[in-house]
Amino acid sequence: MWVETIRHTWRQANKRPVRTGLILLQVALGVWAVTTILGALFLLQGRLDDRQYTDVLFCRVIEPLYDASGQRAGYRTLPVFDGSEVDALLGGSDHLSSVAIANYALYDVAKVAENWWQVNGVEMVSAGYGEIAGLDMLQGSFFTTEDVVQGNRVVLISDQAAAILFPDGEALGREITFYHSQNRDFGDTFTVVGIFRTPDAMKRISYNQVHYLIPYISYRTAVADQGKGSGSSAGEGAGMGATSGVGAGVGTTFITLSYRLYAKAKPGKTAEAMADMDLILRQLHGEDVPIEIIRGTGGPADDIAGEMTGPLLILGALVLTALVVGSIGIFTTMLISVVERTREMALRRALGATRGAVVRQVVMEAMLLSLAGGLVGVVAAAFTGTGIMQALSSNWGAAGSFTGGLPPPAALSALALAILVGGLFGLYPAWQAAAIPPAEGIREGII
């Protein structure tokens, strides 16, 4: 039946090429829009899948807090991690690929050449932090395990911080001296060895934006050497703001233990990694220590998905409108065709064709027109839609170079949707054709 329907549809199209061409163009435009948007979504989904963080584990030690009546009133996080946990976990578990500790370094002022800056987002971390955070290095490289062990005075800075501190563009090899604002008699000088992209991804492992990373042992050594005081960090913009003046020491002790420990599980081994971490950390810190291990659940991917909601609703409405417009063309074409072919339909009924057979014929003709227009739209999207797909995906936070072309699922989904909608819009003309009384249709040639 399909073969005969294809032949019949081809004959009808040849009789009225202009009308058929316009209908195919309408459908093609709708399918082109659908294919392009779906292509962008599939590309974006691939990037989001790559950026899911369910293999990242966050560990802390918490102490419950109680009010005067004995009711639990919250908790506080305790600084207990000294760095020995990194080697213990990597050596004691086959299910972990990276482990790192991190804590805020209590620096809030920096000096570059003769310029003073107020800074924030300074963290002391261990070598595995870069892999766990998914850090994108633009220049230089992340510091090594040797840098951490030897306490080398090196620092990584964000591209935003580099642009402000070093406007000449030459940051690598330059020095930054960090201070606490209330004790500028002592400063710790670090050499810039790398520049990283200001990381939205790091939001998943740090509550604040991070602009400076230093080896945690370097920080502890600096604190021990200088005997500095402590305070809270502050800053603005890319972790900095202009400031001046010299403060007085406050005489309190810097915190050099870490509140936070991170690990990255090997693919498919998250549950085993969590069990290993709990066992090993209790061996190190005691069975009664209230250790809490949390599995990462999306981080910035959730942020991107939230940002996409509005644009997707608008684009979805536009795409649906484009496809409906094309399908209305099929509807009117099939309705006119039924009117013009009244005698043919009536004759078929008189020769024994059932109403169902007539309905199937007309619906299949509508679906064939949709398929033909859809193929044109998909081919057009393959040649012209790549740039649009990349632009849309980049704007949604999945910037990158897409070399794979049009995703096949997008093309197949668009074709299937076009055929389905075309068939639905062909139902009413089909019912009209099937409802023609054979005798009346043959005699009058009208519906």
CSV table of C-alpha atoms in Angstrom, one decimal:
chain,number,residue,atom,x,y,z
A,1,MET,CA,0.0,0.0,0.0
A,2,TRP,CA,2.9,2.4,0.8
A,3,VAL,CA,4.3,1.9,-2.7
A,4,GLU,CA,1.1,2.8,-4.4
A,5,THR,CA,0.6,5.7,-2.0
A,6,ILE,CA,4.0,7.0,-2.9
A,7,ARG,CA,3.3,6.8,-6.6
A,8,HIS,CA,0.0,8.5,-6.2
A,9,THR,CA,1.4,11.3,-4.1
A,10,TRP,CA,4.2,11.8,-6.7
A,11,ARG,CA,1.6,12.1,-9.4
A,12,GLN,CA,-0.4,14.6,-7.4
A,13,ALA,CA,2.7,16.7,-6.7
A,14,ASN,CA,3.6,16.8,-10.3
A,15,LYS,CA,0.2,18.1,-11.2
A,16,ARG,CA,0.6,21.1,-8.9
A,17,PRO,CA,4.3,21.6,-8.4
A,18,VAL,CA,4.1,25.2,-7.1
A,19,ARG,CA,1.6,24.3,-4.4
A,20,THR,CA,3.5,21.3,-3.4
A,21,GLY,CA,6.8,23.2,-3.4
A,22,LEU,CA,5.4,25.9,-1.1
A,23,ILE,CA,4.0,23.3,1.3
A,24,LEU,CA,7.4,21.5,1.4
A,25,LEU,CA,9.1,24.8,2.1
A,26,GLN,CA,6.8,25.5,5.0
A,27,VAL,CA,7.5,22.1,6.5
A,28,ALA,CA,11.2,22.3,5.8
A,29,LEU,CA,11.5,25.6,7.6
A,30,GLY,CA,9.7,24.2,10.6
A,31,VAL,CA,11.8,21.1,10.7
A,32,TRP,CA,15.0,23.1,10.2
A,33,ALA,CA,14.1,25.1,13.3
A,34,VAL,CA,13.3,22.0,15.3
A,35,THR,CA,16.5,20.2,14.2
A,36,THR,CA,18.7,23.2,15.1
A,37,ILE,CA,17.2,23.7,18.5
A,38,LEU,CA,17.2,20.0,19.3
A,39,GLY,CA,20.8,19.8,18.0
A,40,ALA,CA,21.8,22.5,20.4
A,41,LEU,CA,20.1,20.7,23.3
A,42,PHE,CA,21.8,17.4,22.5
A,43,LEU,CA,25.2,19.1,22.4
A,44,LEU,CA,24.4,20.9,25.6
A,45,GLN,CA,23.3,17.8,27.3
A,46,GLY,CA,26.5,16.1,26.4
A,47,ARG,CA,28.4,18.9,28.0
A,48,LEU,CA,26.3,18.8,31.1
A,49,ASP,CA,26.7,15.0,31.3
A,50,ASP,CA,30.5,15.6,31.2
A,51,ARG,CA,30.2,18.2,34.0
A,52,GLN,CA,28.0,16.2,36.4
A,53,TYR,CA,29.8,15.9,39.7
A,54,THR,CA,28.3,12.9,41.3
A,55,ASP,CA,31.7,11.3,41.6
A,56,VAL,CA,33.0,14.2,43.8
A,57,LEU,CA,32.8,13.5,47.6
A,58,PHE,CA,32.9,16.2,50.2
A,59,CYS,CA,33.9,15.4,53.8
A,60,ARG,CA,33.7,17.4,57.0
A,61,VAL,CA,33.7,16.8,60.7
A,62,ILE,CA,30.7,18.4,62.4
A,63,GLU,CA,29.8,18.9,66.1
A,64,PRO,CA,26.2,19.2,67.1
A,65,LEU,CA,25.1,22.4,69.0
A,66,TYR,CA,22.3,22.4,71.6
A,67,ASP,CA,20.3,25.1,73.2
A,68,ALA,CA,19.7,25.6,76.9
A,69,SER,CA,16.8,23.2,76.8
A,70,GLY,CA,18.9,20.4,75.3
A,71,GLN,CA,17.3,20.6,71.9
A,72,ARG,CA,19.6,20.5,68.9
A,73,ALA,CA,20.2,24.0,67.6
A,74,GLY,CA,22.5,23.3,64.7
A,75,TYR,CA,26.1,22.3,64.2
A,76,ARG,CA,29.6,23.7,63.6
A,77,THR,CA,32.3,22.4,61.3
A,78,LEU,CA,35.6,21.5,63.0
A,79,PRO,CA,39.0,22.0,61.5
A,80,VAL,CA,40.7,18.6,61.8
A,81,PHE,CA,42.3,17.7,58.5
A,82,ASP,CA,46.1,18.3,58.4
A,83,GLY,CA,47.0,16.8,55.0
A,84,SER,CA,48.0,13.3,56.2
A,85,GLU,CA,44.6,12.1,55.1
A,86,VAL,CA,45.5,12.6,51.4
A,87,ASP,CA,48.2,9.9,51.3
A,88,ALA,CA,46.2,7.7,53.7
A,89,LEU,CA,43.1,7.7,51.5
A,90,LEU,CA,45.0,7.3,48.2
A,91,GLY,CA,47.1,4.5,49.6
A,92,GLY,CA,44.2,2.8,51.4
A,93,SER,CA,41.5,2.8,48.7
A,94,ASP,CA,41.5,1.5,45.2
A,95,HIS,CA,38.3,3.4,44.5
A,96,LEU,CA,39.6,7.0,44.7
A,97,SER,CA,41.4,8.8,41.9
A,98,SER,CA,42.1,12.1,43.7
A,99,VAL,CA,42.0,13.5,47.2
A,100,ALA,CA,42.6,17.1,48.3
A,101,ILE,CA,42.2,19.3,51.4
A,102,ALA,CA,41.2,22.9,51.2
A,103,ASN,CA,40.7,25.8,53.5
A,104,TYR,CA,40.5,29.6,53.4
A,105,ALA,CA,43.8,31.3,53.8
A,106,LEU,CA,43.4,34.4,56.0
A,107,TYR,CA,45.0,36.8,53.6
A,108,ASP,CA,42.9,39.9,52.7
A,109,VAL,CA,45.5,42.3,51.4
A,110,ALA,CA,48.0,41.9,48.5
A,111,LYS,CA,50.9,44.0,47.2
A,112,VAL,CA,52.1,43.9,43.6
A,113,ALA,CA,55.0,46.1,42.9
A,114,GLU,CA,54.0,49.3,44.7
A,115,ASN,CA,50.3,48.8,44.5
A,116,TRP,CA,48.1,47.5,47.4
A,117,TRP,CA,45.0,45.6,46.8
A,118,GLN,CA,42.2,44.2,49.0
A,119,VAL,CA,41.7,40.6,48.1
A,120,ASN,CA,39.4,37.6,48.8
A,121,GLY,CA,39.0,34.1,47.5
A,122,VAL,CA,42.5,33.0,48.7
A,123,GLU,CA,42.5,29.2,49.4
A,124,MET,CA,45.2,26.8,50.6
A,125,VAL,CA,44.8,23.5,48.8
A,126,SER,CA,46.7,20.3,48.0
A,127,ALA,CA,47.8,19.1,44.6
A,128,GLY,CA,44.6,17.0,43.8
A,129,TYR,CA,42.4,20.0,44.1
A,130,GLY,CA,42.7,21.0,40.4
A,131,GLU,CA,41.5,17.7,39.1
A,132,ILE,CA,38.6,17.5,41.5
A,133,ALA,CA,37.5,21.1,40.7
A,134,GLY,CA,37.8,20.6,37.0
A,135,LEU,CA,40.2,23.6,36.8
A,136,ASP,CA,40.8,25.0,33.3
A,137,MET,CA,44.4,26.2,33.2
A,138,LEU,CA,44.9,29.0,30.6
A,139,GLN,CA,48.6,29.5,31.3
A,140,GLY,CA,51.2,27.6,33.2
A,141,SER,CA,50.2,24.6,35.2
A,142,PHE,CA,48.8,23.5,38.5
A,143,PHE,CA,51.3,23.2,41.2
A,144,THR,CA,52.7,19.7,41.8
A,145,THR,CA,52.8,17.4,44.8
A,146,GLU,CA,56.5,18.4,45.2
A,147,ASP,CA,55.4,22.1,45.5
A,148,VAL,CA,53.0,21.1,48.3
A,149,VAL,CA,55.5,18.8,50.1
A,150,GLN,CA,58.4,21.3,49.8
A,151,GLY,CA,56.2,24.3,50.8
A,152,ASN,CA,57.2,26.2,47.6
A,153,ARG,CA,55.9,29.7,47.6
A,154,VAL,CA,53.8,29.5,44.4
A,155,VAL,CA,50.4,30.7,43.6
A,156,LEU,CA,47.7,30.2,40.9
A,157,ILE,CA,45.5,33.1,40.1
A,158,SER,CA,42.2,33.5,38.1
A,159,ASP,CA,42.2,35.2,34.8
A,160,GLN,CA,40.1,38.0,36.3
A,161,ALA,CA,42.6,38.6,39.0
A,162,ALA,CA,45.5,38.5,36.5
A,163,ALA,CA,43.8,41.1,34.3
A,164,ILE,CA,43.6,43.5,37.3
A,165,LEU,CA,46.9,42.8,39.0
A,166,PHE,CA,48.9,42.5,35.8
A,167,PRO,CA,47.3,44.7,33.1
A,168,ASP,CA,50.3,44.3,30.9
A,169,GLY,CA,49.3,40.6,30.4
A,170,GLU,CA,52.6,39.2,31.8
A,171,ALA,CA,51.6,37.5,35.1
A,172,LEU,CA,53.7,34.2,35.0
A,173,GLY,CA,56.8,34.5,37.1
A,174,ARG,CA,55.7,37.7,38.8
A,175,GLU,CA,55.4,38.0,42.5
A,176,ILE,CA,52.4,38.7,44.8
A,177,THR,CA,52.9,39.5,48.5
A,178,PHE,CA,49.9,38.6,50.7
A,179,TYR,CA,49.2,40.2,54.1
A,180,HIS,CA,46.6,40.3,56.7
A,181,SER,CA,45.1,43.7,56.8
A,182,GLN,CA,45.8,44.1,60.5
A,183,ASN,CA,49.4,43.1,60.4
A,184,ARG,CA,51.2,44.4,57.3
A,185,ASP,CA,54.6,44.3,59.0
A,186,PHE,CA,54.9,40.7,57.7
A,187,GLY,CA,54.1,39.5,54.2
A,188,ASP,CA,54.4,36.3,52.3
A,189,THR,CA,55.6,36.5,48.8
A,190,PHE,CA,54.4,34.0,46.2
A,191,THR,CA,55.4,33.5,42.6
A,192,VAL,CA,52.7,33.2,40.0
A,193,VAL,CA,53.0,29.8,38.2
A,194,GLY,CA,49.6,29.5,36.5
A,195,ILE,CA,46.4,31.3,35.5
A,196,PHE,CA,43.1,29.5,35.5
A,197,ARG,CA,39.7,30.4,34.0
A,198,THR,CA,37.5,32.0,36.6
A,199,PRO,CA,35.7,28.9,37.6
A,200,ASP,CA,31.9,28.6,37.9
A,201,ALA,CA,32.7,24.9,38.3
A,202,MET,CA,34.6,25.6,41.6
A,203,LYS,CA,31.3,26.7,43.1
A,204,ARG,CA,30.6,23.0,43.7
A,205,ILE,CA,33.6,22.6,46.1
A,206,SER,CA,33.8,26.1,47.6
A,207,TYR,CA,31.1,28.4,49.0
A,208,ASN,CA,32.9,31.5,47.7
A,209,GLN,CA,34.4,32.4,44.4
A,210,VAL,CA,38.1,31.4,44.3
A,211,HIS,CA,40.7,33.7,42.7
A,212,TYR,CA,44.0,32.5,44.4
A,213,LEU,CA,45.3,29.0,45.1
A,214,ILE,CA,48.4,28.3,47.2
A,215,PRO,CA,49.9,25.0,48.5
A,216,TYR,CA,48.6,24.4,52.0
A,217,ILE,CA,52.0,23.6,53.4
A,218,SER,CA,53.4,26.8,52.0
A,219,TYR,CA,50.7,28.7,53.8
A,220,ARG,CA,51.4,26.9,57.1
A,221,THR,CA,55.1,27.4,56.8
A,222,ALA,CA,54.6,31.1,56.1
A,223,VAL,CA,52.3,31.4,59.2
A,224,ALA,CA,54.9,29.6,61.3
A,225,ASP,CA,57.7,31.8,60.1
A,226,GLN,CA,56.0,35.1,60.6
A,227,GLY,CA,53.7,34.4,63.5
A,228,LYS,CA,50.9,36.4,62.1
A,229,GLY,CA,47.5,37.3,63.5
A,230,SER,CA,44.1,36.4,62.1
A,231,GLY,CA,41.0,38.0,60.8
A,232,SER,CA,38.3,37.7,58.2
A,233,SER,CA,38.7,38.2,54.5
A,234,ALA,CA,36.9,40.8,52.4
A,235,GLY,CA,37.1,42.0,48.9
A,236,GLU,CA,35.2,43.1,45.8
A,237,GLY,CA,35.2,42.5,42.1
A,238,ALA,CA,37.6,39.9,41.0
A,239,GLY,CA,38.7,39.2,44.5
A,240,MET,CA,40.2,42.6,45.0
A,241,GLY,CA,39.7,46.3,45.5
A,242,ALA,CA,42.1,49.3,45.9
A,243,THR,CA,43.2,49.9,49.5
A,244,SER,CA,46.0,51.7,51.4
A,245,GLY,CA,47.6,52.0,54.8
A,246,VAL,CA,49.2,49.7,57.3
A,247,GLY,CA,47.3,48.0,60.1
A,248,ALA,CA,48.4,46.7,63.5
A,249,GLY,CA,48.8,43.1,64.5
A,250,VAL,CA,46.0,41.4,66.4
A,251,GLY,CA,48.0,38.7,68.2
A,252,THR,CA,45.7,35.8,67.6
A,253,THR,CA,46.5,32.4,66.0
A,254,PHE,CA,46.0,31.6,62.3
A,255,ILE,CA,43.9,28.4,61.6
A,256,THR,CA,46.1,26.1,59.7
A,257,LEU,CA,44.0,22.9,59.8
A,258,SER,CA,41.4,22.4,57.1
A,259,TYR,CA,37.7,22.2,57.5
A,260,ARG,CA,37.2,20.5,54.1
A,261,LEU,CA,38.4,17.4,52.4
A,262,TYR,CA,37.5,16.4,48.9
A,263,ALA,CA,37.8,13.2,46.9
A,264,LYS,CA,37.0,12.0,43.4
A,265,ALA,CA,35.8,8.5,43.0
A,266,LYS,CA,36.7,6.3,40.1
A,267,PRO,CA,33.8,5.8,37.6
A,268,GLY,CA,31.1,3.6,39.0
A,269,LYS,CA,32.9,3.3,42.4
A,270,THR,CA,31.3,6.1,44.3
A,271,ALA,CA,29.6,3.9,47.0
A,272,GLU,CA,32.8,1.9,47.5
A,273,ALA,CA,34.8,5.1,47.7
A,274,MET,CA,32.5,6.6,50.4
A,275,ALA,CA,32.8,3.4,52.5
A,276,ASP,CA,36.6,3.4,52.2
A,277,MET,CA,36.8,7.1,53.2
A,278,ASP,CA,34.6,6.6,56.3
A,279,LEU,CA,36.7,3.6,57.4
A,280,ILE,CA,40.1,5.2,56.8
A,281,LEU,CA,39.2,8.6,58.3
A,282,ARG,CA,37.8,6.9,61.4
A,283,GLN,CA,41.1,5.0,61.8
A,284,LEU,CA,43.0,8.3,61.6
A,285,HIS,CA,40.8,10.5,63.8
A,286,GLY,CA,38.9,8.0,66.0
A,287,GLU,CA,35.7,6.0,65.8
A,288,ASP,CA,33.7,8.6,67.7
A,289,VAL,CA,34.5,11.5,65.4
A,290,PRO,CA,31.3,12.7,63.7
A,291,ILE,CA,32.5,12.4,60.1
A,292,GLU,CA,30.0,13.4,57.4
A,293,ILE,CA,30.6,12.4,53.7
A,294,ILE,CA,28.4,14.0,51.1
A,295,ARG,CA,28.1,13.0,47.5
A,296,GLY,CA,28.2,15.8,44.9
A,297,THR,CA,24.9,16.2,43.0
A,298,GLY,CA,25.4,18.5,40.1
A,299,GLY,CA,26.8,21.8,41.1
A,300,PRO,CA,27.0,24.2,38.2
A,301,ALA,CA,25.1,21.9,35.9
A,302,ASP,CA,22.0,22.6,38.0
A,303,ASP,CA,22.8,26.3,37.7
A,304,ILE,CA,23.0,26.0,33.9
A,305,ALA,CA,19.8,24.0,33.8
A,306,GLY,CA,18.0,26.7,35.8
A,307,GLU,CA,19.4,29.4,33.5
A,308,MET,CA,18.1,27.4,30.5
A,309,THR,CA,14.5,27.2,31.6
A,310,GLY,CA,13.4,30.6,30.3
A,311,PRO,CA,15.2,30.5,26.9
A,312,LEU,CA,14.0,26.9,26.4
A,313,LEU,CA,10.4,27.9,26.9
A,314,ILE,CA,10.6,30.7,24.4
A,315,LEU,CA,12.5,28.6,21.9
A,316,GLY,CA,10.1,25.7,22.3
A,317,ALA,CA,7.1,27.9,21.7
A,318,LEU,CA,8.8,29.4,18.5
A,319,VAL,CA,9.7,25.9,17.2
A,320,LEU,CA,6.2,24.6,17.9
A,321,THR,CA,4.7,27.5,16.1
A,322,ALA,CA,7.0,27.0,13.1
A,323,LEU,CA,6.1,23.4,12.9
A,324,VAL,CA,2.4,24.0,13.3
A,325,VAL,CA,2.5,26.6,10.5
A,326,GLY,CA,4.0,24.1,8.2
A,327,SER,CA,1.5,21.5,9.2
A,328,ILE,CA,-1.4,23.9,8.6
A,329,GLY,CA,-0.2,24.0,5.0
A,330,ILE,CA,-0.4,20.2,4.8
A,331,PHE,CA,-3.9,20.4,6.3
A,332,THR,CA,-5.2,22.9,3.7
A,333,THR,CA,-3.4,21.1,0.9
A,334,MET,CA,-5.0,17.7,1.8
A,335,LEU,CA,-8.4,19.3,2.3
A,336,ILE,CA,-8.2,20.9,-1.1
A,337,SER,CA,-7.0,17.7,-2.6
A,338,VAL,CA,-9.9,15.8,-1.2
A,339,VAL,CA,-12.3,18.3,-2.7
A,340,GLU,CA,-10.6,18.0,-6.1
A,341,ARG,CA,-10.6,14.2,-5.9
A,342,THR,CA,-14.2,13.7,-4.8
A,343,ARG,CA,-15.0,11.5,-7.7
A,344,GLU,CA,-11.9,9.4,-7.2
A,345,MET,CA,-12.6,8.9,-3.5
A,346,ALA,CA,-16.3,8.0,-4.2
A,347,LEU,CA,-15.3,5.6,-6.9
A,348,ARG,CA,-12.9,3.8,-4.6
A,349,ARG,CA,-15.7,3.5,-2.0
A,350,ALA,CA,-18.1,2.2,-4.7
A,351,LEU,CA,-15.5,-0.5,-5.7
A,352,GLY,CA,-15.3,-1.8,-2.2
A,353,ALA,CA,-12.7,0.3,-0.4
A,354,THR,CA,-13.6,0.8,3.3
A,355,ARG,CA,-13.7,4.1,5.1
A,356,GLY,CA,-10.6,3.0,7.0
A,357,ALA,CA,-8.7,2.4,3.7
A,358,VAL,CA,-9.6,5.9,2.5
A,359,VAL,CA,-8.5,7.4,5.8
A,360,ARG,CA,-5.2,5.5,5.7
A,361,GLN,CA,-4.5,6.7,2.1
A,362,VAL,CA,-5.0,10.4,2.9
A,363,VAL,CA,-3.1,10.3,6.2
A,364,MET,CA,-0.2,8.5,4.5
A,365,GLU,CA,-0.1,11.1,1.8
A,366,ALA,CA,0.1,13.8,4.5
A,367,MET,CA,2.9,11.9,6.2
A,368,LEU,CA,4.8,11.5,3.0
A,369,LEU,CA,4.6,15.3,2.4
A,370,SER,CA,5.8,15.9,5.9
A,371,LEU,CA,8.7,13.4,5.4
A,372,ALA,CA,9.8,15.0,2.2
A,373,GLY,CA,9.7,18.5,3.7
A,374,GLY,CA,11.4,17.2,6.8
A,375,LEU,CA,14.3,15.7,4.9
A,376,VAL,CA,14.9,19.0,3.2
A,377,GLY,CA,14.8,20.7,6.6
A,378,VAL,CA,17.3,18.2,8.1
A,379,VAL,CA,19.7,18.6,5.2
A,380,ALA,CA,19.5,22.4,5.5
A,381,ALA,CA,20.2,22.1,9.3
A,382,ALA,CA,23.2,19.9,8.7
A,383,PHE,CA,24.8,22.5,6.5
A,384,THR,CA,23.6,25.8,8.1
A,385,GLY,CA,22.7,24.9,11.7
A,386,THR,CA,26.1,24.0,13.2
A,387,GLY,CA,27.0,27.6,14.0
A,388,ILE,CA,23.7,28.3,15.5
A,389,MET,CA,23.8,25.2,17.7
A,390,GLN,CA,27.3,26.1,18.9
A,391,ALA,CA,26.2,29.7,19.7
A,392,LEU,CA,23.2,28.5,21.7
A,393,SER,CA,25.1,25.9,23.6
A,394,SER,CA,27.9,28.4,24.4
A,395,ASN,CA,25.4,30.9,25.7
A,396,TRP,CA,24.0,28.2,28.0
A,397,GLY,CA,27.4,27.6,29.6
A,398,ALA,CA,28.7,24.8,27.4
A,399,ALA,CA,31.3,26.7,25.4
A,400,GLY,CA,33.5,24.6,23.2
A,401,SER,CA,34.2,23.5,19.7
A,402,PHE,CA,31.7,21.0,18.3
A,403,THR,CA,33.2,19.0,15.5
A,404,GLY,CA,30.8,16.2,15.3
A,405,GLY,CA,28.2,18.0,13.2
A,406,LEU,CA,24.5,17.6,13.6
A,407,PRO,CA,23.6,15.0,16.3
A,408,PRO,CA,21.8,12.1,14.7
A,409,PRO,CA,19.2,12.0,17.5
A,410,ALA,CA,18.2,15.6,16.8
A,411,ALA,CA,17.7,14.8,13.1
A,412,LEU,CA,15.7,11.6,13.8
A,413,SER,CA,13.6,13.3,16.5
A,414,ALA,CA,12.8,16.3,14.2
A,415,LEU,CA,11.7,13.9,11.3
A,416,ALA,CA,9.6,11.8,13.6
A,417,LEU,CA,7.9,14.9,15.0
A,418,ALA,CA,7.2,16.3,11.6
A,419,ILE,CA,5.7,13.0,10.4
A,420,LEU,CA,3.6,12.7,13.5
A,421,VAL,CA,2.3,16.3,13.3
A,422,GLY,CA,1.7,15.9,9.5
A,423,GLY,CA,-0.3,12.7,10.1
A,424,LEU,CA,-2.4,14.4,12.8
A,425,PHE,CA,-3.2,17.4,10.6
A,426,GLY,CA,-4.1,15.0,7.8
A,427,LEU,CA,-6.8,13.2,9.9
A,428,TYR,CA,-9.6,15.7,9.3
A,429,PRO,CA,-9.3,15.8,5.5
A,430,ALA,CA,-9.1,12.0,5.6
A,431,TRP,CA,-12.3,11.7,7.6
A,432,GLN,CA,-13.9,14.1,5.2
A,433,ALA,CA,-12.8,12.0,2.2
A,434,ALA,CA,-14.1,8.8,3.9
A,435,ALA,CA,-17.5,10.4,4.6
A,436,ILE,CA,-18.3,11.0,1.0
A,437,PRO,CA,-21.4,8.9,-0.1
A,438,PRO,CA,-20.2,6.9,-3.1
A,439,ALA,CA,-23.3,7.5,-5.3
A,440,GLU,CA,-23.5,11.2,-4.5
A,441,GLY,CA,-19.8,11.7,-5.0
A,442,ILE,CA,-19.8,10.1,-8.4
A,443,ARG,CA,-22.9,12.0,-9.5
A,444,GLU,CA,-22.0,15.5,-8.2
A,445,GLY,CA,-18.2,15.4,-7.8
A,446,ILE,CA,-18.5,17.4,-4.6
A,447,ILE,CA,-18.4,16.8,-0.9
